[in-house]
PDB file of C-alpha atoms in Angstrom:
ATOM      1  CA  ILE A  21      14.593 -24.808  32.378  1.00 41.00           C
ATOM      2  CA  SER A  22      11.579 -23.652  34.977  1.00 38.00           C
ATOM      3  CA  THR A  23       8.723 -24.491  34.697  1.00 40.00           C
ATOM      4  CA  GLN A  24       6.708 -21.911  35.973  1.00 42.00           C
ATOM      5  CA  PRO A  25       4.296 -20.368  33.968  1.00 38.00           C
ATOM      6  CA  VAL A  26       4.990 -17.353  31.215  1.00 39.00           C
ATOM      7  CA  THR A  27       3.045 -14.738  31.752  1.00 42.00           C
ATOM      8  CA  PRO A  28       0.473 -13.988  29.567  1.00 44.00           C
ATOM      9  CA  LEU A  29       1.274 -11.014  26.671  1.00 51.00           C
ATOM     10  CA  GLU A  30      -1.477  -8.218  27.907  1.00 53.00           C
ATOM     11  CA  ASP A  31      -0.371  -8.744  31.512  1.00 62.00           C
ATOM     12  CA  SER A  32       3.179  -7.766  31.144  1.00 78.00           C
ATOM     13  CA  LEU A  33       4.675  -4.892  32.918  1.00 85.00           C
ATOM     14  CA  THR A  34       7.129  -4.681  30.700  1.00 90.00           C
ATOM     15  CA  ILE A  35       5.383  -3.801  27.700  1.00 91.00           C
ATOM     16  CA  PRO A  36       6.693   0.102  25.985  1.00 93.00           C
ATOM     17  CA  ARG A  37       4.008   2.490  25.509  1.00 92.00           C
ATOM     18  CA  SER A  38       3.340   3.633  21.658  1.00 93.00           C
ATOM     19  CA  ASN A  39       0.439   5.660  19.763  1.00 92.00           C
ATOM     20  CA  GLU A  40      -0.458   5.015  16.409  1.00 92.00           C
ATOM     21  CA  GLU A  41       1.349   8.184  15.430  1.00 93.00           C
ATOM     22  CA  ILE A  42       4.607   7.040  16.679  1.00 93.00           C
ATOM     23  CA  VAL A  43       3.244   3.809  14.628  1.00 93.00           C
ATOM     24  CA  THR A  44       3.325   5.474  11.630  1.00 94.00           C
ATOM     25  CA  GLN A  45       6.398   7.137  11.874  1.00 93.00           C
ATOM     26  CA  LEU A  46       8.387   4.295  12.740  1.00 92.00           C
ATOM     27  CA  LYS A  47       6.925   2.202   9.831  1.00 93.00           C
ATOM     28  CA  GLU A  48       8.377   5.139   7.274  1.00 93.00           C
ATOM     29  CA  THR A  49      11.937   5.065   8.957  1.00 90.00           C
ATOM     30  CA  LEU A  50      12.068   1.667   8.474  1.00 91.00           C
ATOM     31  CA  LYS A  51      11.290   2.024   5.051  1.00 94.00           C
ATOM     32  CA  GLN A  52      13.939   5.010   4.452  1.00 93.00           C
ATOM     33  CA  SER A  53      16.657   3.627   7.441  1.00 90.00           C
ATOM     34  CA  TYR A  54      16.107  -0.190   6.736  1.00 93.00           C
ATOM     35  CA  PRO A  55      15.105  -1.300   3.740  1.00 95.00           C
ATOM     36  CA  GLU A  56      16.631  -4.477   4.149  1.00 96.00           C
ATOM     37  CA  PHE A  57      13.945  -5.046   6.346  1.00 96.00           C
ATOM     38  CA  LYS A  58      10.342  -6.595   5.116  1.00 96.00           C
ATOM     39  CA  LEU A  59       6.911  -5.559   7.966  1.00 96.00           C
ATOM     40  CA  GLU A  60       4.324  -8.833   7.716  1.00 96.00           C
ATOM     41  CA  ILE A  61       1.258  -7.849  10.024  1.00 95.00           C
ATOM     42  CA  ILE A  62      -0.161 -11.341  11.216  1.00 95.00           C
ATOM     43  CA  ASP A  63      -3.479 -12.679  11.965  1.00 94.00           C
ATOM     44  CA  LYS A  64      -2.075 -15.726  14.356  1.00 90.00           C
ATOM     45  CA  LEU A  65       1.512 -14.830  15.715  1.00 89.00           C
ATOM     46  CA  SER A  66       1.942 -16.315  19.493  1.00 87.00           C
ATOM     47  CA  ILE A  67       3.630 -13.251  20.374  1.00 89.00           C
ATOM     48  CA  ASN A  68       3.223  -9.347  20.035  1.00 91.00           C
ATOM     49  CA  GLY A  69       6.271  -8.985  17.607  1.00 92.00           C
ATOM     50  CA  LEU A  70       9.461 -10.367  16.577  1.00 93.00           C
ATOM     51  CA  VAL A  71      12.433  -9.289  14.086  1.00 95.00           C
ATOM     52  CA  ASP A  72      14.111 -12.153  12.253  1.00 95.00           C
ATOM     53  CA  PHE A  73      17.818 -10.919  11.426  1.00 95.00           C
ATOM     54  CA  SER A  74      18.278 -13.635   9.254  1.00 95.00           C
ATOM     55  CA  SER A  75      15.428 -13.118   6.735  1.00 96.00           C
ATOM     56  CA  ALA A  76      15.404  -9.380   7.614  1.00 96.00           C
ATOM     57  CA  VAL A  77      11.831  -9.579   8.507  1.00 96.00           C
ATOM     58  CA  VAL A  78       9.713  -7.492  11.589  1.00 96.00           C
ATOM     59  CA  GLN A  79       6.355  -9.660  11.890  1.00 95.00           C
ATOM     60  CA  ILE A  80       3.593  -7.811  14.089  1.00 95.00           C
ATOM     61  CA  LYS A  81       0.980  -9.370  15.471  1.00 94.00           C
ATOM     62  CA  LYS A  82      -2.622  -8.331  13.716  1.00 95.00           C
ATOM     63  CA  GLY A  83      -4.484  -5.564  16.628  1.00 93.00           C
ATOM     64  CA  ARG A  84      -1.109  -5.006  18.195  1.00 93.00           C
ATOM     65  CA  GLU A  85       0.589  -3.213  15.455  1.00 93.00           C
ATOM     66  CA  THR A  86       2.105  -0.685  18.418  1.00 93.00           C
ATOM     67  CA  SER A  87       4.317  -3.562  19.365  1.00 93.00           C
ATOM     68  CA  LEU A  88       6.332  -2.189  15.852  1.00 94.00           C
ATOM     69  CA  SER A  89       7.802   0.827  18.150  1.00 93.00           C
ATOM     70  CA  GLU A  90       9.629  -2.605  20.614  1.00 94.00           C
ATOM     71  CA  GLU A  91      10.653  -4.085  17.105  1.00 95.00           C
ATOM     72  CA  MET A  92      12.653  -1.307  15.393  1.00 94.00           C
ATOM     73  CA  ALA A  93      14.439  -0.534  19.078  1.00 92.00           C
ATOM     74  CA  HIS A  94      15.275  -3.908  18.500  1.00 94.00           C
ATOM     75  CA  ILE A  95      16.758  -3.100  15.198  1.00 94.00           C
ATOM     76  CA  VAL A  96      18.062  -0.119  16.414  1.00 89.00           C
ATOM     77  CA  VAL A  97      20.070  -1.267  19.453  1.00 90.00           C
ATOM     78  CA  GLU A  98      21.306  -3.653  16.989  1.00 92.00           C
ATOM     79  CA  MET A  99      22.891  -2.264  14.322  1.00 88.00           C
ATOM     80  CA  HIS A 100      24.033   0.555  16.499  1.00 84.00           C
ATOM     81  CA  PRO A 101      27.830   1.297  17.179  1.00 84.00           C
ATOM     82  CA  GLU A 102      27.208   1.585  20.260  1.00 83.00           C
ATOM     83  CA  LYS A 103      25.455  -1.844  21.289  1.00 90.00           C
ATOM     84  CA  ALA A 104      27.851  -2.520  24.371  1.00 92.00           C
ATOM     85  CA  LYS A 105      26.559   0.459  25.789  1.00 87.00           C
ATOM     86  CA  PHE A 106      22.834   0.131  25.059  1.00 86.00           C
ATOM     87  CA  LEU A 107      23.250  -3.094  26.782  1.00 93.00           C
ATOM     88  CA  GLU A 108      25.361  -2.114  29.571  1.00 91.00           C
ATOM     89  CA  ILE A 109      23.100   0.155  30.750  1.00 88.00           C
ATOM     90  CA  ALA A 110      19.870  -1.978  30.092  1.00 91.00           C
ATOM     91  CA  ALA A 111      21.393  -4.338  32.572  1.00 93.00           C
ATOM     92  CA  SER A 112      22.259  -1.609  35.042  1.00 90.00           C
ATOM     93  CA  THR A 113      18.205  -0.951  35.139  1.00 92.00           C
ATOM     94  CA  LYS A 114      15.015  -2.516  37.585  1.00 93.00           C
ATOM     95  CA  LEU A 115      13.748  -2.902  33.498  1.00 95.00           C
ATOM     96  CA  TYR A 116      16.416  -5.660  33.625  1.00 95.00           C
ATOM     97  CA  GLY A 117      15.262  -7.569  36.723  1.00 95.00           C
ATOM     98  CA  MET A 118      11.645  -7.513  35.693  1.00 95.00           C
ATOM     99  CA  VAL A 119      12.862  -8.907  31.926  1.00 96.00           C
ATOM    100  CA  PHE A 120      14.452 -11.479  33.657  1.00 97.00           C
ATOM    101  CA  GLU A 121      12.074 -12.657  35.882  1.00 95.00           C
ATOM    102  CA  GLU A 122       9.167 -12.619  32.677  1.00 93.00           C
ATOM    103  CA  TYR A 123      11.718 -13.528  30.639  1.00 93.00           C
ATOM    104  CA  SER A 124      13.965 -16.306  32.121  1.00 94.00           C
ATOM    105  CA  HIS A 125      11.120 -18.955  31.627  1.00 91.00           C
ATOM    106  CA  ARG A 126      10.821 -19.656  28.239  1.00 91.00           C
ATOM    107  CA  PRO A 127      13.038 -22.039  26.283  1.00 91.00           C
ATOM    108  CA  GLU A 128      13.789 -19.414  23.664  1.00 91.00           C
ATOM    109  CA  TYR A 129      15.507 -17.557  26.096  1.00 93.00           C
ATOM    110  CA  TRP A 130      17.892 -19.866  26.945  1.00 95.00           C
ATOM    111  CA  LYS A 131      21.335 -21.596  25.566  1.00 95.00           C
ATOM    112  CA  ASN A 132      23.985 -24.770  26.512  1.00 94.00           C
ATOM    113  CA  GLY A 133      21.386 -25.114  29.859  1.00 94.00           C
ATOM    114  CA  LYS A 134      21.054 -21.905  31.179  1.00 96.00           C
ATOM    115  CA  VAL A 135      19.429 -18.282  31.126  1.00 96.00           C
ATOM    116  CA  ASP A 136      20.941 -16.124  27.824  1.00 96.00           C
ATOM    117  CA  LEU A 137      21.316 -13.128  29.825  1.00 97.00           C
ATOM    118  CA  GLU A 138      22.549 -10.987  26.622  1.00 96.00           C
ATOM    119  CA  LEU A 139      19.486 -12.075  25.221  1.00 95.00           C
ATOM    120  CA  ILE A 140      17.894 -10.225  28.347  1.00 97.00           C
ATOM    121  CA  LYS A 141      19.966  -7.508  27.951  1.00 97.00           C
ATOM    122  CA  GLU A 142      19.382  -6.666  24.098  1.00 95.00           C
ATOM    123  CA  GLU A 143      15.388  -7.535  25.431  1.00 95.00           C
ATOM    124  CA  THR A 144      15.729  -4.730  27.749  1.00 95.00           C
ATOM    125  CA  ALA A 145      17.024  -2.675  25.534  1.00 93.00           C
ATOM    126  CA  GLY A 146      14.531  -2.346  23.147  1.00 94.00           C
ATOM    127  CA  LYS A 147      11.688  -1.890  25.603  1.00 94.00           C
ATOM    128  CA  LEU A 148      13.873   0.828  27.386  1.00 92.00           C
ATOM    129  CA  LEU A 149      14.450   2.584  23.386  1.00 90.00           C
ATOM    130  CA  ALA A 150      10.704   1.695  22.463  1.00 93.00           C
ATOM    131  CA  GLU A 151       9.931   2.922  25.745  1.00 93.00           C
ATOM    132  CA  ALA A 152      12.473   6.433  25.355  1.00 89.00           C
ATOM    133  CA  VAL A 153      10.673   7.569  22.181  1.00 89.00           C
ATOM    134  CA  TYR A 154       7.320   7.085  23.415  1.00 93.00           C
ATOM    135  CA  ALA A 155       8.390   9.277  25.843  1.00 91.00           C
ATOM    136  CA  GLU A 156      10.036  11.757  23.723  1.00 87.00           C
ATOM    137  CA  SER A 157       7.318  12.202  21.671  1.00 90.00           C
ATOM    138  CA  SER A 158       4.940  12.319  24.463  1.00 93.00           C
ATOM    139  CA  GLY A 159       6.476  14.832  27.031  1.00 93.00           C
ATOM    140  CA  ASP A 160       5.727  11.562  29.888  1.00 94.00           C
ATOM    141  CA  TRP A 161       8.038  10.211  31.321  1.00 89.00           C
ATOM    142  CA  SER A 162       6.884   7.888  34.300  1.00 92.00           C
ATOM    143  CA  LYS A 163       7.225   4.777  32.926  1.00 94.00           C
ATOM    144  CA  PHE A 164      10.950   5.481  31.843  1.00 91.00           C
ATOM    145  CA  ASP A 165      11.480   7.093  35.168  1.00 89.00           C
ATOM    146  CA  ASP A 166      10.001   3.928  36.703  1.00 90.00           C
ATOM    147  CA  TRP A 167      12.562   1.421  34.873  1.00 92.00           C
ATOM    148  CA  VAL A 168      15.758   3.373  34.511  1.00 88.00           C
ATOM    149  CA  SER A 169      17.642   5.317  37.273  1.00 77.00           C
ATOM    150  CA  ASP A 170      18.052   8.767  37.210  1.00 72.00           C
ATOM    151  CA  THR A 171      22.132   7.947  36.946  1.00 69.00           C
ATOM    152  CA  ARG A 172      21.159   5.432  34.494  1.00 74.00           C
ATOM    153  CA  ARG A 173      18.805   7.710  32.505  1.00 77.00           C
ATOM    154  CA  LYS A 174      20.916  10.336  31.311  1.00 78.00           C
ATOM    155  CA  ASP A 175      23.391   8.417  29.641  1.00 77.00           C
ATOM    156  CA  PHE A 176      20.531   6.533  28.055  1.00 76.00           C
ATOM    157  CA  ILE A 177      18.740   9.481  26.581  1.00 77.00           C
ATOM    158  CA  LYS A 178      21.683  10.565  25.215  1.00 79.00           C
ATOM    159  CA  LEU A 179      22.916   7.667  22.952  1.00 75.00           C
ATOM    160  CA  ILE A 180      18.755   7.990  22.110  1.00 72.00           C
ATOM    161  CA  ARG A 181      18.844  11.791  21.326  1.00 74.00           C
ATOM    162  CA  GLN A 182      21.848  10.757  19.220  1.00 73.00           C
ATOM    163  CA  TRP A 183      19.904   8.209  17.121  1.00 64.00           C
ATOM    164  CA  LEU A 184      16.943  10.623  16.818  1.00 64.00           C
ATOM    165  CA  ALA A 185      18.885  13.927  15.341  1.00 67.00           C
ATOM    166  CA  LYS A 186      19.639  11.134  12.632  1.00 59.00           C
ATOM    167  CA  PHE A 187      15.948  11.338  11.339  1.00 49.00           C
TER     168      PHE A 187
END
């Protein structure tokens, strides 16, 4: 495992944008569409948020509630019938390289002595989906466009709109 320093969360260039309106909608979506998941807001969490699929718990650091966007995106990607397509698109983006650079130094992203590329793809896909939800809501696609090439943008947006149409 690399000994390079881990990027502090607040300095990360890979954090998708969100806002209170999106968080409110996502809390409702979590209750209605994924009732098996429990939401916990925790004072002392070492990261902004996480999804524990084995316990069906979403944990968000208090004061970082906008992280719910990315954590919900991880649930959607994991349960989406076209998960493999999400991961394929994610692996072909600029963001994938950024996430690899940032996360490959963290022990939880290693498996059998090397970086777990599937986890990096999953992390990237969740970030892309969360940013796309923000962009769709706000009309500001600038960060998403910086992360994704024009050719992949169309594929990803098609998958996202199929999911959003359900709500």
